Tab-separated table of C-alpha atoms in Angstrom:
chain	number	residue	atom	x	y	z
A	22	MET	CA	2.171	3.298	8.737
A	23	LYS	CA	-1.285	3.375	10.247
A	24	SER	CA	-3.692	0.495	10.528
A	25	MET	CA	-6.426	0.274	7.924
A	26	ASN	CA	-8.920	0.733	10.753
A	27	GLN	CA	-7.485	4.019	12.030
A	28	LEU	CA	-9.479	6.012	9.482
A	29	ALA	CA	-11.784	8.634	10.943
A	30	THR	CA	-15.466	7.795	10.869
A	31	GLY	CA	-17.436	9.592	8.189
A	32	THR	CA	-14.644	9.766	5.621
A	33	LYS	CA	-15.891	10.165	2.054
A	34	PHE	CA	-14.077	8.495	-0.825
A	35	ASP	CA	-13.896	10.080	-4.276
A	36	THR	CA	-14.418	7.153	-6.647
A	37	THR	CA	-14.144	9.519	-9.626
A	38	LEU	CA	-10.592	10.645	-8.789
A	39	VAL	CA	-8.158	10.146	-11.682
A	40	VAL	CA	-4.432	10.476	-10.980
A	41	ASN	CA	-2.306	11.698	-13.883
A	42	TRP	CA	0.537	9.274	-13.274
A	43	TYR	CA	3.921	9.632	-14.900
A	44	ARG	CA	4.555	6.501	-16.996
A	45	THR	CA	8.157	5.436	-17.481
A	46	PRO	CA	8.727	4.619	-21.185
A	47	VAL	CA	9.541	0.907	-21.383
A	48	ASP	CA	9.604	-1.160	-24.561
A	49	SER	CA	6.469	-3.329	-24.652
A	50	GLN	CA	8.406	-6.494	-25.541
A	51	LEU	CA	10.863	-5.912	-22.697
A	52	LEU	CA	7.979	-5.322	-20.288
A	53	HIS	CA	6.357	-8.562	-21.443
A	54	THR	CA	9.618	-10.455	-20.893
A	55	LEU	CA	10.059	-9.003	-17.419
A	56	ASN	CA	6.499	-10.002	-16.491
A	57	LEU	CA	6.768	-13.625	-17.578
A	58	ARG	CA	5.699	-16.125	-14.925
A	59	SER	CA	7.325	-19.502	-14.413
A	60	ASP	CA	6.100	-22.553	-12.515
A	61	VAL	CA	9.671	-23.860	-12.236
A	62	LYS	CA	11.147	-20.635	-10.891
A	63	GLY	CA	8.091	-20.130	-8.699
A	64	LEU	CA	8.509	-23.579	-7.173
A	65	MET	CA	12.214	-22.957	-6.653
A	66	GLN	CA	11.496	-19.727	-4.806
A	67	ALA	CA	8.311	-20.595	-2.922
A	68	GLY	CA	9.328	-24.209	-2.366
A	69	GLY	CA	12.810	-23.213	-1.262
A	70	PHE	CA	11.382	-20.666	1.151
A	71	LEU	CA	8.957	-23.241	2.542
A	72	GLY	CA	11.872	-25.658	2.905
A	73	LEU	CA	13.814	-23.117	4.979
A	74	MET	CA	10.820	-22.703	7.282
A	75	VAL	CA	10.428	-26.465	7.680
A	76	ILE	CA	14.134	-26.850	8.492
A	77	SER	CA	14.163	-24.077	11.105
A	78	ALA	CA	10.886	-25.327	12.630
A	79	SER	CA	12.160	-28.908	12.785
A	80	LEU	CA	15.394	-27.718	14.361
A	81	ALA	CA	13.432	-25.815	17.001
A	82	VAL	CA	11.344	-28.897	17.824
A	83	TYR	CA	14.454	-31.078	18.038
A	84	VAL	CA	16.318	-28.597	20.256
A	85	GLN	CA	13.309	-28.210	22.541
A	86	GLN	CA	13.139	-31.965	22.995
A	87	GLN	CA	16.850	-32.561	23.468
A	88	PHE	CA	18.560	-29.453	24.797
A	89	SER	CA	18.095	-26.307	26.869
A	90	TRP	CA	16.076	-23.122	26.630
A	91	TRP	CA	19.217	-21.126	25.977
A	92	LEU	CA	19.791	-22.928	22.703
A	93	LEU	CA	16.114	-22.847	21.768
A	94	ILE	CA	15.859	-19.048	21.956
A	95	PRO	CA	18.265	-18.250	19.060
A	96	ILE	CA	16.731	-21.057	16.974
A	97	LEU	CA	13.272	-19.551	17.441
A	98	LEU	CA	14.654	-16.118	16.586
A	99	LEU	CA	16.030	-17.581	13.356
A	100	HIS	CA	12.726	-19.308	12.580
A	101	GLY	CA	10.716	-16.152	13.254
A	102	SER	CA	13.100	-14.098	11.125
A	103	ILE	CA	12.547	-16.431	8.163
A	104	CYS	CA	8.782	-16.679	8.601
A	105	ALA	CA	8.348	-12.908	8.753
A	106	PHE	CA	9.060	-12.692	5.033
A	107	MET	CA	5.966	-14.738	4.210
A	108	THR	CA	4.324	-11.313	4.039
A	109	ASN	CA	6.425	-10.521	0.957
A	110	ALA	CA	5.553	-13.876	-0.574
A	111	GLU	CA	1.863	-13.154	-0.008
A	112	HIS	CA	2.206	-9.775	-1.708
A	113	GLU	CA	3.519	-11.340	-4.907
A	114	LEU	CA	1.062	-14.243	-4.766
A	115	VAL	CA	-1.844	-11.824	-4.316
A	116	HIS	CA	-0.669	-10.043	-7.468
A	117	GLY	CA	-0.510	-13.414	-9.259
A	118	THR	CA	3.024	-12.731	-10.475
A	119	VAL	CA	4.707	-15.935	-9.283
A	120	PHE	CA	3.332	-19.037	-11.010
A	121	ARG	CA	2.119	-19.499	-14.539
A	122	GLN	CA	-0.526	-21.942	-13.295
A	123	PRO	CA	-3.195	-20.202	-11.176
A	124	LEU	CA	-3.674	-23.432	-9.188
A	125	LEU	CA	-0.108	-23.340	-7.885
A	126	ASN	CA	-0.435	-19.655	-7.098
A	127	GLY	CA	-3.626	-20.343	-5.149
A	128	ILE	CA	-2.127	-23.246	-3.194
A	129	PHE	CA	0.883	-21.282	-1.956
A	130	LEU	CA	-1.247	-18.182	-1.381
A	131	ARG	CA	-3.444	-20.124	1.028
A	132	LEU	CA	-0.615	-22.094	2.612
A	133	PHE	CA	1.475	-19.035	3.445
A	134	GLY	CA	-1.702	-17.109	4.252
A	135	PHE	CA	-2.666	-19.694	6.856
A	136	LEU	CA	0.784	-19.826	8.435
A	137	ARG	CA	1.004	-16.030	8.555
A	138	TRP	CA	-2.654	-15.341	9.452
A	139	PHE	CA	-2.738	-13.283	6.260
A	140	PRO	CA	-6.187	-12.049	5.025
A	141	PHE	CA	-5.345	-12.163	1.323
A	142	ASP	CA	-8.826	-11.260	-0.004
A	143	TYR	CA	-8.948	-8.262	2.315
A	144	TYR	CA	-5.419	-7.299	1.308
A	145	TRP	CA	-6.222	-7.542	-2.405
A	146	ALA	CA	-9.283	-5.329	-1.995
A	147	SER	CA	-7.244	-2.729	-0.119
A	148	HIS	CA	-4.129	-3.076	-2.256
A	149	THR	CA	-6.087	-2.437	-5.447
A	150	GLU	CA	-7.139	0.949	-4.093
A	151	HIS	CA	-3.562	1.591	-2.952
A	152	HIS	CA	-2.236	1.097	-6.487
A	153	LYS	CA	-4.993	3.223	-8.010
A	154	TYR	CA	-4.469	6.148	-5.623
A	155	THR	CA	-0.989	5.670	-4.118
A	156	LEU	CA	-0.401	8.340	-1.442
A	157	TYR	CA	-3.566	10.219	-2.339
A	158	PRO	CA	-5.482	10.006	0.942
A	159	PRO	CA	-8.204	9.319	1.806
A	160	GLU	CA	-8.557	7.144	-1.321
A	161	ASP	CA	-5.332	5.359	-0.310
A	162	GLN	CA	-5.456	4.304	3.329
A	163	GLU	CA	-2.965	1.459	3.021
A	164	VAL	CA	0.150	3.640	3.188
A	165	LEU	CA	-0.216	6.867	5.130
A	166	LEU	CA	2.766	9.181	5.434
A	167	PRO	CA	4.779	10.318	7.236
A	168	ALA	CA	5.852	6.945	8.592
A	169	HIS	CA	7.308	6.972	12.090
A	170	PHE	CA	9.857	4.444	13.272
A	171	THR	CA	11.418	4.348	16.723
A	172	LEU	CA	13.838	2.189	18.653
A	173	VAL	CA	10.985	1.213	20.976
A	174	GLY	CA	8.888	0.125	18.004
A	175	PHE	CA	11.780	-1.887	16.617
A	176	LEU	CA	12.436	-3.641	19.945
A	177	LYS	CA	8.743	-4.368	20.396
A	178	GLN	CA	8.033	-5.721	16.919
A	179	GLY	CA	11.463	-7.147	16.221
A	180	PHE	CA	11.806	-9.745	18.948
A	181	VAL	CA	8.742	-10.691	21.030
A	182	ASP	CA	5.403	-8.968	20.457
A	183	PRO	CA	2.560	-10.592	22.454
A	184	ALA	CA	0.267	-7.690	21.556
A	185	ARG	CA	0.380	-8.963	17.981
A	186	LEU	CA	-1.278	-12.219	19.059
A	187	LEU	CA	-4.108	-10.343	20.762
A	188	GLU	CA	-4.537	-8.230	17.617
A	189	LEU	CA	-4.691	-11.316	15.381
A	190	LEU	CA	-7.213	-13.058	17.604
A	191	SER	CA	-9.467	-10.048	18.110
A	192	THR	CA	-9.444	-9.044	14.427
A	193	ASN	CA	-10.210	-12.554	13.195
A	194	LEU	CA	-12.871	-13.100	15.848
A	195	ARG	CA	-14.567	-9.895	14.721
A	196	LEU	CA	-14.345	-10.770	11.028
A	197	GLY	CA	-15.352	-14.351	11.761
A	198	LEU	CA	-18.517	-12.962	13.345
A	199	GLY	CA	-19.133	-10.943	10.175
A	200	ARG	CA	-18.426	-7.513	11.654
A	201	LEU	CA	-16.585	-4.762	9.796
A	202	GLU	CA	-14.897	-1.892	11.589
A	203	GLY	CA	-14.192	1.577	10.253
A	204	ASP	CA	-14.903	3.293	6.952
A	205	TRP	CA	-11.960	1.717	5.125
A	206	GLU	CA	-13.076	-1.855	5.742
A	207	SER	CA	-16.635	-0.972	4.783
A	208	TYR	CA	-15.380	0.729	1.625
A	209	VAL	CA	-12.974	-1.917	0.302
A	210	LEU	CA	-15.216	-4.823	1.358
A	211	ALA	CA	-18.410	-3.336	-0.048
A	212	GLN	CA	-18.887	-6.201	-2.517
A	213	ASP	CA	-20.658	-9.220	-1.007
A	214	PRO	CA	-18.460	-11.977	-2.550
A	215	VAL	CA	-15.233	-10.410	-1.293
A	216	ARG	CA	-16.639	-9.602	2.128
A	217	TYR	CA	-17.954	-13.127	2.638
A	218	ARG	CA	-14.627	-14.636	1.550
A	219	VAL	CA	-12.873	-12.472	4.150
A	220	PHE	CA	-15.314	-13.638	6.831
A	221	GLY	CA	-14.880	-17.264	5.797
A	222	TRP	CA	-11.078	-17.062	5.795
A	223	ALA	CA	-11.079	-15.587	9.311
A	224	ARG	CA	-13.100	-18.585	10.512
A	225	ILE	CA	-10.686	-20.991	8.787
A	226	LEU	CA	-7.723	-19.313	10.486
A	227	LEU	CA	-9.291	-19.471	13.937
A	228	ALA	CA	-10.489	-23.049	13.590
A	229	GLY	CA	-7.311	-24.297	11.911
A	230	HIS	CA	-4.905	-22.822	14.429
A	231	ALA	CA	-7.127	-23.969	17.302
A	232	VAL	CA	-6.910	-27.535	15.963
A	233	VAL	CA	-3.116	-27.271	15.618
A	234	ALA	CA	-2.829	-26.079	19.225
A	235	ALA	CA	-5.277	-28.651	20.620
A	236	VAL	CA	-3.671	-31.651	18.916
A	237	ALA	CA	-0.121	-30.535	19.741
A	238	LEU	CA	-0.855	-29.791	23.389
A	239	TYR	CA	-2.768	-33.054	23.802
A	240	HIS	CA	0.343	-34.935	22.705
A	241	GLY	CA	2.638	-32.759	24.822
A	242	TYR	CA	4.294	-30.802	21.994
A	243	TRP	CA	3.744	-27.186	23.043
A	244	ILE	CA	6.531	-26.160	20.667
A	245	ILE	CA	4.392	-26.977	17.595
A	246	PRO	CA	1.967	-24.022	17.959
A	247	VAL	CA	4.973	-21.806	18.653
A	248	VAL	CA	6.640	-22.645	15.329
A	249	VAL	CA	3.383	-22.880	13.332
A	250	SER	CA	0.839	-20.423	14.726
A	251	LEU	CA	2.781	-17.847	16.721
A	252	THR	CA	5.438	-16.802	14.196
A	253	PRO	CA	3.838	-13.361	13.595
A	254	CYS	CA	4.621	-12.602	17.241
A	255	TYR	CA	8.398	-12.953	17.290
A	256	GLY	CA	11.552	-12.597	15.201
A	257	GLY	CA	10.469	-9.693	13.008
A	258	TRP	CA	13.633	-7.621	13.442
A	259	LEU	CA	15.053	-8.128	9.944
A	260	PHE	CA	11.648	-7.722	8.308
A	261	TYR	CA	11.203	-4.473	10.246
A	262	LEU	CA	14.531	-3.132	8.987
A	263	CYS	CA	13.983	-4.256	5.377
A	264	ASN	CA	10.267	-3.666	4.892
A	265	ASN	CA	8.898	-1.214	7.423
A	266	THR	CA	11.573	1.354	6.690
A	267	GLN	CA	10.860	1.503	2.956
A	268	HIS	CA	8.494	4.435	3.510
A	269	ALA	CA	10.671	6.249	6.070
A	270	GLY	CA	11.678	9.776	5.130
A	271	LEU	CA	9.127	10.010	2.313
A	272	LYS	CA	6.375	12.572	1.935
A	273	ASP	CA	3.047	12.547	0.107
């Protein structure tokens, strides 16, 4: 899948396009039942997931303080493998399908969004267009086929990916300075309220993670930024196999 910013300059979007989608016949009452939200189930899922991350992070900190690097490496791989799936949590939270109470949905959306450096307002703006025009480029630039997956890509993204950190920092610095890049960003962030929320969130991410790093390093706990701020940069092997491959072999 291509980055949202890899769209050629000068692309024109047809806002009048109407896709004649096939609609699977589903009983309205059954559909309503399937779409019910639950604060209890949401807390069990989101809270349980957060608990797993806290346990693996705490274990990494403990091992780093007490034992050797050789034991720390598999613990960090485990922690990164768990944290990678925050992206899936953010997808459902952006859709508002998890909690019955919007407040709870918003809290976990921002918590996971901070830990994952996830630009949820940007994603919602793009994802809305994706659902309206799925696989009808250029109106859908979120999923572009064919998707290419290689062993090199898996090894790079699945274990340690320092380039990801540079991408996160550069993208959020640019957005924090209020600069859009490419036609797709300009298109999906055309509305002032959404665009300004994206800019504001980028500044929160940069400032928040800088504070985490500064406080932790001042007290001699370099492992804290590793398990809090750097998780997008390692341990994505299982996420890659489960998520990235979902579009492999498909055509427009």
